[in-house]
PDB file of C-alpha atoms in Angstrom:
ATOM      1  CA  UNK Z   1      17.072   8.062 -12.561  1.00 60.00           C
ATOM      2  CA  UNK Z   2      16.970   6.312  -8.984  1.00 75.00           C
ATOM      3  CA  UNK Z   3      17.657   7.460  -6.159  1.00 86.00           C
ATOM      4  CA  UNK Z   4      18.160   3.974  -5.141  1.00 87.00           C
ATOM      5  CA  UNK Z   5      15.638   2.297  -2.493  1.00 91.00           C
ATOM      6  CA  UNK Z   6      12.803   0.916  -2.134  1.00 92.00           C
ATOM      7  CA  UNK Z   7      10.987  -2.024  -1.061  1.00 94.00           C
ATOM      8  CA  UNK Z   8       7.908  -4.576  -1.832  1.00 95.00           C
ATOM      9  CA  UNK Z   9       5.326  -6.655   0.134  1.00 96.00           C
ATOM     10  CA  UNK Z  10       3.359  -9.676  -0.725  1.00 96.00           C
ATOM     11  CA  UNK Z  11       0.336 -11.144   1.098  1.00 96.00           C
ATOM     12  CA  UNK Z  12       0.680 -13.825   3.349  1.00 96.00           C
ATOM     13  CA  UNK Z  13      -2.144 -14.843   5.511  1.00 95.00           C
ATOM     14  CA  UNK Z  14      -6.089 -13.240   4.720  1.00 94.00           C
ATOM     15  CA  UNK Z  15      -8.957 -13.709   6.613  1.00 94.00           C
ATOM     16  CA  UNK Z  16     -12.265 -12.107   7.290  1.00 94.00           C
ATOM     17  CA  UNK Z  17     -11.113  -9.516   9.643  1.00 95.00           C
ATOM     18  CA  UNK Z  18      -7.499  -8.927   8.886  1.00 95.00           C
ATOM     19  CA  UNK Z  19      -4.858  -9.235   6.040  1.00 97.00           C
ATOM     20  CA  UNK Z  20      -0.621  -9.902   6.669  1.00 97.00           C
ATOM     21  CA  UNK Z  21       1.780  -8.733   3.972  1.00 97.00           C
ATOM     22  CA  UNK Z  22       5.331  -9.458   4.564  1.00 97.00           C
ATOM     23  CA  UNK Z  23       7.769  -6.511   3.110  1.00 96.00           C
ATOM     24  CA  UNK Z  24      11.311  -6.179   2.369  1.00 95.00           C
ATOM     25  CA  UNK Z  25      13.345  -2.901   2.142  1.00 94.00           C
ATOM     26  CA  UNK Z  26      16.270  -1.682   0.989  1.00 92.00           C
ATOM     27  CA  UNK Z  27      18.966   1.421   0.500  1.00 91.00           C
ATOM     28  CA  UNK Z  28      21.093   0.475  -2.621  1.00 90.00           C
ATOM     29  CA  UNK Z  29      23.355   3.300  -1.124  1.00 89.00           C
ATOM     30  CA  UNK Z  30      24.662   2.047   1.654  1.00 87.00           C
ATOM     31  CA  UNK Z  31      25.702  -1.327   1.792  1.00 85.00           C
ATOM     32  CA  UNK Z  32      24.367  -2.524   5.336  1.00 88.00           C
ATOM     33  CA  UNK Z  33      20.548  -1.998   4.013  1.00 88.00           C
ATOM     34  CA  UNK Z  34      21.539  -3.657   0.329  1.00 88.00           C
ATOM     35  CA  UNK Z  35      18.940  -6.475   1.351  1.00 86.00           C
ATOM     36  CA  UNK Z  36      20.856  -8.216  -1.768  1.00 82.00           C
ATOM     37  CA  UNK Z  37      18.460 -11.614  -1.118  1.00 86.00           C
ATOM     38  CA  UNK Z  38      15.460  -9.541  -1.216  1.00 87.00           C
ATOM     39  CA  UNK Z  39      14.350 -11.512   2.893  1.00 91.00           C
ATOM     40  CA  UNK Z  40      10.645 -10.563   3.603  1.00 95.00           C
ATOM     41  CA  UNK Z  41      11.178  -9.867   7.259  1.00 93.00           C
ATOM     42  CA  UNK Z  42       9.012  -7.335   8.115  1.00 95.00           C
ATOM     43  CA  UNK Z  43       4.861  -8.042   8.357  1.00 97.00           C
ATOM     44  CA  UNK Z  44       2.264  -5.272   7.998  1.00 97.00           C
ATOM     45  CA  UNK Z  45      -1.445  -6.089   9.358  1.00 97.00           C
ATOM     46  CA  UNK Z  46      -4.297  -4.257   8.333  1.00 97.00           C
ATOM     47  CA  UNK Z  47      -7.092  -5.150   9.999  1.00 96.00           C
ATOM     48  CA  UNK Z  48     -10.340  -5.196   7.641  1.00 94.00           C
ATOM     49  CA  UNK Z  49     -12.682  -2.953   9.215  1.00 93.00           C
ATOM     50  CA  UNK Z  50     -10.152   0.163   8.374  1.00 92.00           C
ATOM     51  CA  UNK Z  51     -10.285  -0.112   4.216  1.00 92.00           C
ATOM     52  CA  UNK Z  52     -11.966   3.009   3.117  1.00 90.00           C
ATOM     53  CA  UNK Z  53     -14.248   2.331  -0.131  1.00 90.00           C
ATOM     54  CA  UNK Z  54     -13.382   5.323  -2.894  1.00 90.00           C
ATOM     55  CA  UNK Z  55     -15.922   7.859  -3.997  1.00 91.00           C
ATOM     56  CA  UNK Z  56     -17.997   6.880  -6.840  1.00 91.00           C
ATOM     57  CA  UNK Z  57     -18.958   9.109  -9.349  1.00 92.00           C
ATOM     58  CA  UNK Z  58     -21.321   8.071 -12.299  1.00 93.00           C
ATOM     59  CA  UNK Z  59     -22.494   9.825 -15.660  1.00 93.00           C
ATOM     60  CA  UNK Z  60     -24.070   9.295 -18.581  1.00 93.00           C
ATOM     61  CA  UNK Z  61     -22.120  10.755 -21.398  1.00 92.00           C
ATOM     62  CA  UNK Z  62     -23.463  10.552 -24.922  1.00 92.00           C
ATOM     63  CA  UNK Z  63     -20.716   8.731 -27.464  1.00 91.00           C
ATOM     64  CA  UNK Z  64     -20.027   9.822 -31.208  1.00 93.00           C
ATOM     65  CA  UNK Z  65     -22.609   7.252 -32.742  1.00 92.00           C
ATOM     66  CA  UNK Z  66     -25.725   8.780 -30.576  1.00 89.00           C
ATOM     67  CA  UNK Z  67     -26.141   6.533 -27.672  1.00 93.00           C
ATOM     68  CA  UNK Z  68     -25.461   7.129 -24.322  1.00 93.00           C
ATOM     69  CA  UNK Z  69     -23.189   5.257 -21.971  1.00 93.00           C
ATOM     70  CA  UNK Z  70     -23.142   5.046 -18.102  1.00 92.00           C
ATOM     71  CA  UNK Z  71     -19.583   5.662 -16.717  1.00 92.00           C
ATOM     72  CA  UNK Z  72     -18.144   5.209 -13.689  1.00 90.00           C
ATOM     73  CA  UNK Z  73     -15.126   6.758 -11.793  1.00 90.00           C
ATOM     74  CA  UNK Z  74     -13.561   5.671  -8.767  1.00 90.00           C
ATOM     75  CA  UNK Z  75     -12.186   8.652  -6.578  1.00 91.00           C
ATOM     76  CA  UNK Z  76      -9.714   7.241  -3.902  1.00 92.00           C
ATOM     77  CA  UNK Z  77      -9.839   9.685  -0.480  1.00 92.00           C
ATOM     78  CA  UNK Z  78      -7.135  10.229   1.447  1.00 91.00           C
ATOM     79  CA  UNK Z  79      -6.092   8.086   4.116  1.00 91.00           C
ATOM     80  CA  UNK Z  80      -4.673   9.098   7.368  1.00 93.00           C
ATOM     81  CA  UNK Z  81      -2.141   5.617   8.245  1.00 94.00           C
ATOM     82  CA  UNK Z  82      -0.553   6.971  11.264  1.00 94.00           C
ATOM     83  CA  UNK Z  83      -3.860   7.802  12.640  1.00 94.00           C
ATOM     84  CA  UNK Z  84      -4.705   3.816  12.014  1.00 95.00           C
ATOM     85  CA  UNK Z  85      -1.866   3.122  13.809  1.00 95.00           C
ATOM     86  CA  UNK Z  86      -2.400   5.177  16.640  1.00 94.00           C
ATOM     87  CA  UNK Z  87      -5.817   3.459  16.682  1.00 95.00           C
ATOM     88  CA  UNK Z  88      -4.672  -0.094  16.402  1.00 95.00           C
ATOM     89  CA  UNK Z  89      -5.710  -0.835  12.744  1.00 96.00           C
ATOM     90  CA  UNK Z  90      -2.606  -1.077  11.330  1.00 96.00           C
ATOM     91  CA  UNK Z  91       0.063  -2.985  13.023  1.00 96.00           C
ATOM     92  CA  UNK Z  92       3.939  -2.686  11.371  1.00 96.00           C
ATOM     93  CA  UNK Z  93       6.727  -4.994  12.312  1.00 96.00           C
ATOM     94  CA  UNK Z  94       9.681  -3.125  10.743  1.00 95.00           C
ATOM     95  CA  UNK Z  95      12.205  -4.989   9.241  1.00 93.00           C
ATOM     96  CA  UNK Z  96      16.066  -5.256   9.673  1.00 92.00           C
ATOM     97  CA  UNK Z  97      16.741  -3.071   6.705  1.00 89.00           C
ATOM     98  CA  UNK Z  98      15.244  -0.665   8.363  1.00 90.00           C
ATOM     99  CA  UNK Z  99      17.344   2.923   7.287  1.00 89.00           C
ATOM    100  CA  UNK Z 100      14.339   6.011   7.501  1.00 91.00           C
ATOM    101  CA  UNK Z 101      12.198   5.525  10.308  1.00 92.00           C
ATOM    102  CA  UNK Z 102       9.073   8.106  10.283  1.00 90.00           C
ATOM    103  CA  UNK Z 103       7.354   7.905  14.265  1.00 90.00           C
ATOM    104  CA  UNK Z 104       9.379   4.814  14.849  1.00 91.00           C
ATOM    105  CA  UNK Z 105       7.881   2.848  11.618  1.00 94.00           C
ATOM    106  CA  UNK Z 106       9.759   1.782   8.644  1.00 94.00           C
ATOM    107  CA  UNK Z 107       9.759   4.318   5.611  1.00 94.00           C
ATOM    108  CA  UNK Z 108       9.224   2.056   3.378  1.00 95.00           C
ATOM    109  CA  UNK Z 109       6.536  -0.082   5.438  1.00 96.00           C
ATOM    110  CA  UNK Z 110       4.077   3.548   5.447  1.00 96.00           C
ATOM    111  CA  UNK Z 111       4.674   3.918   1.572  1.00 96.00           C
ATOM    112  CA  UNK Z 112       3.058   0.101   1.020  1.00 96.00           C
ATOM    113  CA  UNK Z 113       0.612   0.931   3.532  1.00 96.00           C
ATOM    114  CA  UNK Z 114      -0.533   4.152   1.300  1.00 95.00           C
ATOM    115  CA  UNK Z 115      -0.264   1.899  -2.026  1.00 96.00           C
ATOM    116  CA  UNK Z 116      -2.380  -1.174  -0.209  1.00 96.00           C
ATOM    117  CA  UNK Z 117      -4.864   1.405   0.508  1.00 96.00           C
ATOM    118  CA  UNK Z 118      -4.988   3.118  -3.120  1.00 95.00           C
ATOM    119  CA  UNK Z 119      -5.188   0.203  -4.767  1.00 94.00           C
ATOM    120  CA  UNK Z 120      -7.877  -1.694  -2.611  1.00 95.00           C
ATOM    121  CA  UNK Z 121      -9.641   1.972  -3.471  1.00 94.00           C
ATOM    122  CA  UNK Z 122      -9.396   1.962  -7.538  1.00 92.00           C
ATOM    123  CA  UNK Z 123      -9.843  -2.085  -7.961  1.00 91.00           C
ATOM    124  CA  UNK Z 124     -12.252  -2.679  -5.028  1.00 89.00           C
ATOM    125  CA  UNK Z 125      -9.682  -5.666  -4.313  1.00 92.00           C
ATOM    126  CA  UNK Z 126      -6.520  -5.910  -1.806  1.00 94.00           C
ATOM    127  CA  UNK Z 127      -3.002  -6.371  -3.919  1.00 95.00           C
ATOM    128  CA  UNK Z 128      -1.870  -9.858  -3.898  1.00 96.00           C
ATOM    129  CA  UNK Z 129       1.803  -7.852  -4.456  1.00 96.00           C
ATOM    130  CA  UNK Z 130       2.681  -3.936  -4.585  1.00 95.00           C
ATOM    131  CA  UNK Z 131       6.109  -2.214  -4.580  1.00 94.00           C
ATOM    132  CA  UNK Z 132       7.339   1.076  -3.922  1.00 94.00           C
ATOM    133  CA  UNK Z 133      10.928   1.720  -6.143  1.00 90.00           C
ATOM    134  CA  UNK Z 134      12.621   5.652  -5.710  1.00 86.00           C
TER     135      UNK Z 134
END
C-alpha cells in the first residue's frame, strides 16, 4: 500500500563537469501538492567531480562443471548529500510542490539525489530517469 507521494527526475542538460535533472513532486494527500500534470519545475545539479565510484570486489569462484570464473561485485558507499550541499556540489532548486522540506531542501529532491548516486554506483553510468514512489 502507498502512502501516497513521491516524485521523479529526468536529465536535462550533461556536460563534462556537471549534470541537471529536472524533478517533480507530489503529496496525493493533500490536494494543493497533487502536481496532477506531473510539471518538472524543480532542477537538481550535481556537479561531476562529487560521484563516488563503488567498491569493487572480485573472486574467482569455481562453477559446477570445474572451471573457474572471475566475478565481480559492485559495493555502493554511503554518501553524505547534505554535506555536498554544504560544499557546493550539489545545487537543489525546490519545486512548487514542495510539502516536507529537510534543511530547507525538498524531500523528495534529497531522495533522487541518494538514488542518482546509487545508481551511478552499481551501473558505473548516471540515470537518464529515476523515481522515488512511497
Amino acid at each position: 500500500m502507498s502512502l501516497g507521494y513521491g516524485g521523479s527526475c529526468k536529465r536535462e542538460l550533461e556536460d563534462e563537469n556537471m549534470i541537471i535533472y529536472s524533478y517533480s513532486s507530489y503529496n496525493l494527500n493533500e490536494e494543493q501538492f497533487r502536481n496532477s500534470d506531473r510539471i518538472y519545475d524543480g532542477t537538481i545539479t550535481i556537479n561531476k567531480s562529487c560521484l563516488i565510484e563503488a567498491e569493487i570486489h572480485e573472486k574467482i569462484k569455481k562453477m559446477p562443471n570445474g572451471r573457474k570464473k572471475l566475478i565481480v561485485k559492485r559495493i555502493p558507499k554511503s554518501i553524505d548529500i547534505f554535506e555536498m550541499i554544504a560544499q557546493g556540489q550539489i545545487q537543489i532548486e525546490n519545486s512548487k510542490n514542495t510539502w516536507k522540506m529537510l534543511q530547507s531542501f525538498d524531500y523528495i529532491a534529497i531522495s533522487l539525489c541518494r538514488i542518482i548516486f546509487h545508481e551511478y554506483q552499481l551501473n558505473g553510468i548516471l540515470p537518464e530517469k529515476c523515481s522515488y514512489n512511497v
